[in-house]
PDB file of C-alpha atoms in Angstrom:
ATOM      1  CA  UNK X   1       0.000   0.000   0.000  1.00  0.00           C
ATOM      2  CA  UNK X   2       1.722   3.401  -0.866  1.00  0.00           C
ATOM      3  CA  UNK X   3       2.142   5.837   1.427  1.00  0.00           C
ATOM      4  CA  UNK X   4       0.147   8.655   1.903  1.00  0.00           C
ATOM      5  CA  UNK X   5       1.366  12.214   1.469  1.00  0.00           C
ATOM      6  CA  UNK X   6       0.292  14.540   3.397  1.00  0.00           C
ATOM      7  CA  UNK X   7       2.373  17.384   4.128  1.00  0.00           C
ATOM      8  CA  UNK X   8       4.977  18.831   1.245  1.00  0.00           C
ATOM      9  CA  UNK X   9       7.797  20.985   1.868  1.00  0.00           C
ATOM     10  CA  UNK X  10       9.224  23.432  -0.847  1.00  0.00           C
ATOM     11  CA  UNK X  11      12.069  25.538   0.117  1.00  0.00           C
ATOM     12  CA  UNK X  12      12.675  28.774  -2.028  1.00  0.00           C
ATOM     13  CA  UNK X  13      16.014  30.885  -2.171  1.00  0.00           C
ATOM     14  CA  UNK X  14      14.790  34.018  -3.021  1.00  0.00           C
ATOM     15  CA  UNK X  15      17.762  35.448  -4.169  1.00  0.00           C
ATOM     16  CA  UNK X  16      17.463  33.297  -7.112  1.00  0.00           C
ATOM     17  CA  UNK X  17      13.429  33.170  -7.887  1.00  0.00           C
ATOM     18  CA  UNK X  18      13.674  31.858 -11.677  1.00  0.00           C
ATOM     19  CA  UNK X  19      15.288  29.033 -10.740  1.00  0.00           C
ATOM     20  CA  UNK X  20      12.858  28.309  -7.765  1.00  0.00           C
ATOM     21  CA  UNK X  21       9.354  28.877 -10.340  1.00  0.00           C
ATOM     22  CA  UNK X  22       9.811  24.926 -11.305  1.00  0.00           C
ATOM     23  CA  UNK X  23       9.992  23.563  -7.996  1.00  0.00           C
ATOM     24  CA  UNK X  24       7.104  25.583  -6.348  1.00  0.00           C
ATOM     25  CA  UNK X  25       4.735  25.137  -9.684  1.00  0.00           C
ATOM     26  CA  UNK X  26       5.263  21.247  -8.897  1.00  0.00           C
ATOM     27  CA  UNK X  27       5.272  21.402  -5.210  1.00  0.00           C
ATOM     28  CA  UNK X  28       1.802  22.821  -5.733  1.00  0.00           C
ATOM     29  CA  UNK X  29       0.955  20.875  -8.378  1.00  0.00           C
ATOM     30  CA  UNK X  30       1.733  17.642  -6.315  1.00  0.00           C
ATOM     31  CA  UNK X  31      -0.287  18.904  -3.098  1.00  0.00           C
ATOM     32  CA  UNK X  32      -3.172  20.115  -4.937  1.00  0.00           C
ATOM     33  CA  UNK X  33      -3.192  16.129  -6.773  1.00  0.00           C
ATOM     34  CA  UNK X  34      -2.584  14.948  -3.635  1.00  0.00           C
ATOM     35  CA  UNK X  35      -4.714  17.125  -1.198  1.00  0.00           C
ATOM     36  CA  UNK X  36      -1.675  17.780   1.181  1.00  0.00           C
ATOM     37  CA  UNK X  37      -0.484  20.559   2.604  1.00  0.00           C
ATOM     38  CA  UNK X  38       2.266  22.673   1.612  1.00  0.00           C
ATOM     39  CA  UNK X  39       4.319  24.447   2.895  1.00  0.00           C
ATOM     40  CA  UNK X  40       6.962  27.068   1.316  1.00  0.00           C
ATOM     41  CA  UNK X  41       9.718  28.008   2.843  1.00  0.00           C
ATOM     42  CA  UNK X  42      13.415  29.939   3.153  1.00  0.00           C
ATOM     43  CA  UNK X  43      15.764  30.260   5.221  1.00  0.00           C
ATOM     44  CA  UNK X  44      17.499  33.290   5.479  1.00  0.00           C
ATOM     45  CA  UNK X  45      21.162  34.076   6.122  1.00  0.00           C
ATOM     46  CA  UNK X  46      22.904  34.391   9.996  1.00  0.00           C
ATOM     47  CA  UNK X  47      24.311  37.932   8.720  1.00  0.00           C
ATOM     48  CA  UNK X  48      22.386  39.692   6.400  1.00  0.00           C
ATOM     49  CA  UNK X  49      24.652  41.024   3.879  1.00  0.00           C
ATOM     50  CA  UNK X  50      22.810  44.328   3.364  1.00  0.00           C
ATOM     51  CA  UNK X  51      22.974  46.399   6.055  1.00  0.00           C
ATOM     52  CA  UNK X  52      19.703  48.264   5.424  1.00  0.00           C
ATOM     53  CA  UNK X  53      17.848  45.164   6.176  1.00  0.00           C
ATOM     54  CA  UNK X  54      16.628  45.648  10.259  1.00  0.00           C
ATOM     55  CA  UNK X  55      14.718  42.822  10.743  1.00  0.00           C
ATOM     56  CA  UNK X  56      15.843  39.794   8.648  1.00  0.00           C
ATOM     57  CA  UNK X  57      13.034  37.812   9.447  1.00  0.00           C
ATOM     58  CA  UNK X  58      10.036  40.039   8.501  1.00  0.00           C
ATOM     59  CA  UNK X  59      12.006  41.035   5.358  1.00  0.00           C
ATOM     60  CA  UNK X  60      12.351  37.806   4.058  1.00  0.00           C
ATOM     61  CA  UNK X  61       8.944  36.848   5.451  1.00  0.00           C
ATOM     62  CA  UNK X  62       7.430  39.816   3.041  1.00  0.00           C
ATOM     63  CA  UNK X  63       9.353  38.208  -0.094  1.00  0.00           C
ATOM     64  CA  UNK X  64       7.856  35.350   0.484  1.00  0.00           C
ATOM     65  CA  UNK X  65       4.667  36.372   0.391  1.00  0.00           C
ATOM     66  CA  UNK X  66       5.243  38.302  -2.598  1.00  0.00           C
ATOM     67  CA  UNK X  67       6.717  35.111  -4.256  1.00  0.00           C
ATOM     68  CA  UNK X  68       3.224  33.346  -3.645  1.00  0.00           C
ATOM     69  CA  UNK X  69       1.110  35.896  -4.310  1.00  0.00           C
ATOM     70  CA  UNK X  70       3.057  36.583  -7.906  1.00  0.00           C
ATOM     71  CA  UNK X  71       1.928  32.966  -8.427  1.00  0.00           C
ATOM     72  CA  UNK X  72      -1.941  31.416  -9.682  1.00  0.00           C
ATOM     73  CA  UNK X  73      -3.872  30.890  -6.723  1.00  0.00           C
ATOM     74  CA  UNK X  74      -5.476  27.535  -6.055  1.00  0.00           C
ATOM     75  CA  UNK X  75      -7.457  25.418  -3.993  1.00  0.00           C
ATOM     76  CA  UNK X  76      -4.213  24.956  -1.953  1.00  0.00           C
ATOM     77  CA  UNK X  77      -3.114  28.045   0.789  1.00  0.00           C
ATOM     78  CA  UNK X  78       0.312  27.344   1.518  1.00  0.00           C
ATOM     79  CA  UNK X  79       1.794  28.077   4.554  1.00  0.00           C
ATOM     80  CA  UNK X  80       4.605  30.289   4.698  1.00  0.00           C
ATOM     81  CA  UNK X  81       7.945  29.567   7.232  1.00  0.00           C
ATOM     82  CA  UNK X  82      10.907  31.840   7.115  1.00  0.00           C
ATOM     83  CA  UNK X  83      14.199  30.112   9.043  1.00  0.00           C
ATOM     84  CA  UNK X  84      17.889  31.585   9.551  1.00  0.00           C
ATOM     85  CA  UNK X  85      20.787  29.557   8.841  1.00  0.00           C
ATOM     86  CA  UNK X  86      22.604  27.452   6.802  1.00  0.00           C
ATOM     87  CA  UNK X  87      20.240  26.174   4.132  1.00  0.00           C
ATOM     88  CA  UNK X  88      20.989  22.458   3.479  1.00  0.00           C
ATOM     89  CA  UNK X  89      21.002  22.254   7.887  1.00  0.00           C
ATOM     90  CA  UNK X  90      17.793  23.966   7.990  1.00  0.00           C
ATOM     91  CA  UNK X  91      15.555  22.375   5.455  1.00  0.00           C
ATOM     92  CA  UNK X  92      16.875  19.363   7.290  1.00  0.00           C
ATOM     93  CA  UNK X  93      16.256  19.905  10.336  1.00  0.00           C
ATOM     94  CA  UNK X  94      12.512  22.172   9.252  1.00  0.00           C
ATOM     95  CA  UNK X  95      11.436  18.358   7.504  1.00  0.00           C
ATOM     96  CA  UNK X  96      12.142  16.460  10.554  1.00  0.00           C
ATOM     97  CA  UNK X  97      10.450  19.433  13.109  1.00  0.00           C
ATOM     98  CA  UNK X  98       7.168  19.628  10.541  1.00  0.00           C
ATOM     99  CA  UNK X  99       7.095  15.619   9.847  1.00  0.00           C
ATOM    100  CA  UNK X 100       7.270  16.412   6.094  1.00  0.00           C
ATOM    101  CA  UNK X 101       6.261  13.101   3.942  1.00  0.00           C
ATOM    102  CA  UNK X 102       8.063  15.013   0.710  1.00  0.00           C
ATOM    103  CA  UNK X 103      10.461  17.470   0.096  1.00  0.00           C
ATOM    104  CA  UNK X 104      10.020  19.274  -3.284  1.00  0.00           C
ATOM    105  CA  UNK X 105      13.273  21.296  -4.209  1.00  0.00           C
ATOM    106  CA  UNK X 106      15.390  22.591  -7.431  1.00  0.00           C
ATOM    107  CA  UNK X 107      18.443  21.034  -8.441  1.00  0.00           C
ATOM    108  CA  UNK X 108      20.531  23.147 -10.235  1.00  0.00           C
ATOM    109  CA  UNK X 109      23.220  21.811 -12.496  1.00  0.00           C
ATOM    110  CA  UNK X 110      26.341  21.262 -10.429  1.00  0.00           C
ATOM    111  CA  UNK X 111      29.162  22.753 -11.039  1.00  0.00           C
ATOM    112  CA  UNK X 112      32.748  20.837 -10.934  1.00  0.00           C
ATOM    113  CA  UNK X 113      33.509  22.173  -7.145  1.00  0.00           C
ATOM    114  CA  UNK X 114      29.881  21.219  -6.201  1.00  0.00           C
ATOM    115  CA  UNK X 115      30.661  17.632  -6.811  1.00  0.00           C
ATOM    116  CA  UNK X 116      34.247  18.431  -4.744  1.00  0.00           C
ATOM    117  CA  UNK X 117      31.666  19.994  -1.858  1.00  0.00           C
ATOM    118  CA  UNK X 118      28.476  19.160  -2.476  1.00  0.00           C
ATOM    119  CA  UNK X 119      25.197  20.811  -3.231  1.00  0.00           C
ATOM    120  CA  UNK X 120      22.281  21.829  -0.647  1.00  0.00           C
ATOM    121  CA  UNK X 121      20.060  19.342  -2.744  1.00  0.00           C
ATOM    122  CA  UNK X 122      22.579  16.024  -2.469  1.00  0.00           C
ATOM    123  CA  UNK X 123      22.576  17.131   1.365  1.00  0.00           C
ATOM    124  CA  UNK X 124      18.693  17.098   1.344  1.00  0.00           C
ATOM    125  CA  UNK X 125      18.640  14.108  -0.545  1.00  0.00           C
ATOM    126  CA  UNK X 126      20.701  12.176   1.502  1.00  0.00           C
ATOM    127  CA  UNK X 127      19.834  13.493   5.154  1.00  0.00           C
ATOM    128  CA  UNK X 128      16.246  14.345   4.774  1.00  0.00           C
ATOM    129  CA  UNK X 129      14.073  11.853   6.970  1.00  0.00           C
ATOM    130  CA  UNK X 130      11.535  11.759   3.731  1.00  0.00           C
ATOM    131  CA  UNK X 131      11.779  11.588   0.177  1.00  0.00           C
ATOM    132  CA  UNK X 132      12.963  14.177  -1.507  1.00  0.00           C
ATOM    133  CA  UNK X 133      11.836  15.019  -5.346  1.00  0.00           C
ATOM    134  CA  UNK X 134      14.386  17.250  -7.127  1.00  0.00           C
ATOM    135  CA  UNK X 135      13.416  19.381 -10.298  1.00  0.00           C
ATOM    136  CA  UNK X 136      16.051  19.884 -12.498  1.00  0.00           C
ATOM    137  CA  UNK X 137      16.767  23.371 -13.900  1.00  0.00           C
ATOM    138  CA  UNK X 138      16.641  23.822 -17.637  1.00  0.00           C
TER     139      UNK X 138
END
């Protein structure tokens, strides 16, 4: 019997929003098939780099909002989580806290010293405590 999907996770990096369009339009895609809820996230650097920025978290909470709203609505309402520190930790670590069942994230293609260090996605996809769907960038 498969398993049942229930809650979907989609973290966004706002600093690069074409690449992330794929991953949310099938994140929300998938929970709208699957009647699950999703949730859209992004986690936001320790030290903002621009110093006009006051409060990080409302900031980045206020792009994300603007990312969904820019986007069809739909019979699903995601729900919106804004985290600070380093991203392939914290999607970790926001799966495991949320019980995600899915992980929907883009993969960009790697370049030669990400497959020296590593990308955020192979660290998802290897440490996440769910499955983790990755949509390739064109």
């Amino acid at each position: 019997m498969p398993r049942q999907t229930r809650t979907i996770l989609c973290p966004v990096n706002l600093r690069h929003l074409k690449l992330e369009q794929n991953a949310y339009e099938e994140a929300f895609e998938m929970a709208t098939r699957r009647n699950a809820e999703l949730i859209v996230a992004t986690i936001a650097p320790e030290m903002e780099r621009n110093l006009n920025i006051r409060d990080a978290e409302a900031y980045w909470q206020e792009e994300l909002k603007k990312f969904v709203r820019a986007n069809p609505p739909g019979p699903v309402k995601p729900r919106l989580i804004v985290r600070k520190g380093a991203v392939h930790r914290a999607i970790v670590k926001l799966a495991i806290e949320e019980k995600v069942d899915l992980i929907v994230m883009e993969a960009a293609n790697p370049r030669i010293q990400d497959y020296l260090l590593g990308t955020t996605a192979s660290h998802v996809a290897a440490h996440a405590p769910c499955s983790v769907y990755l949509v390739r960038t064109p």
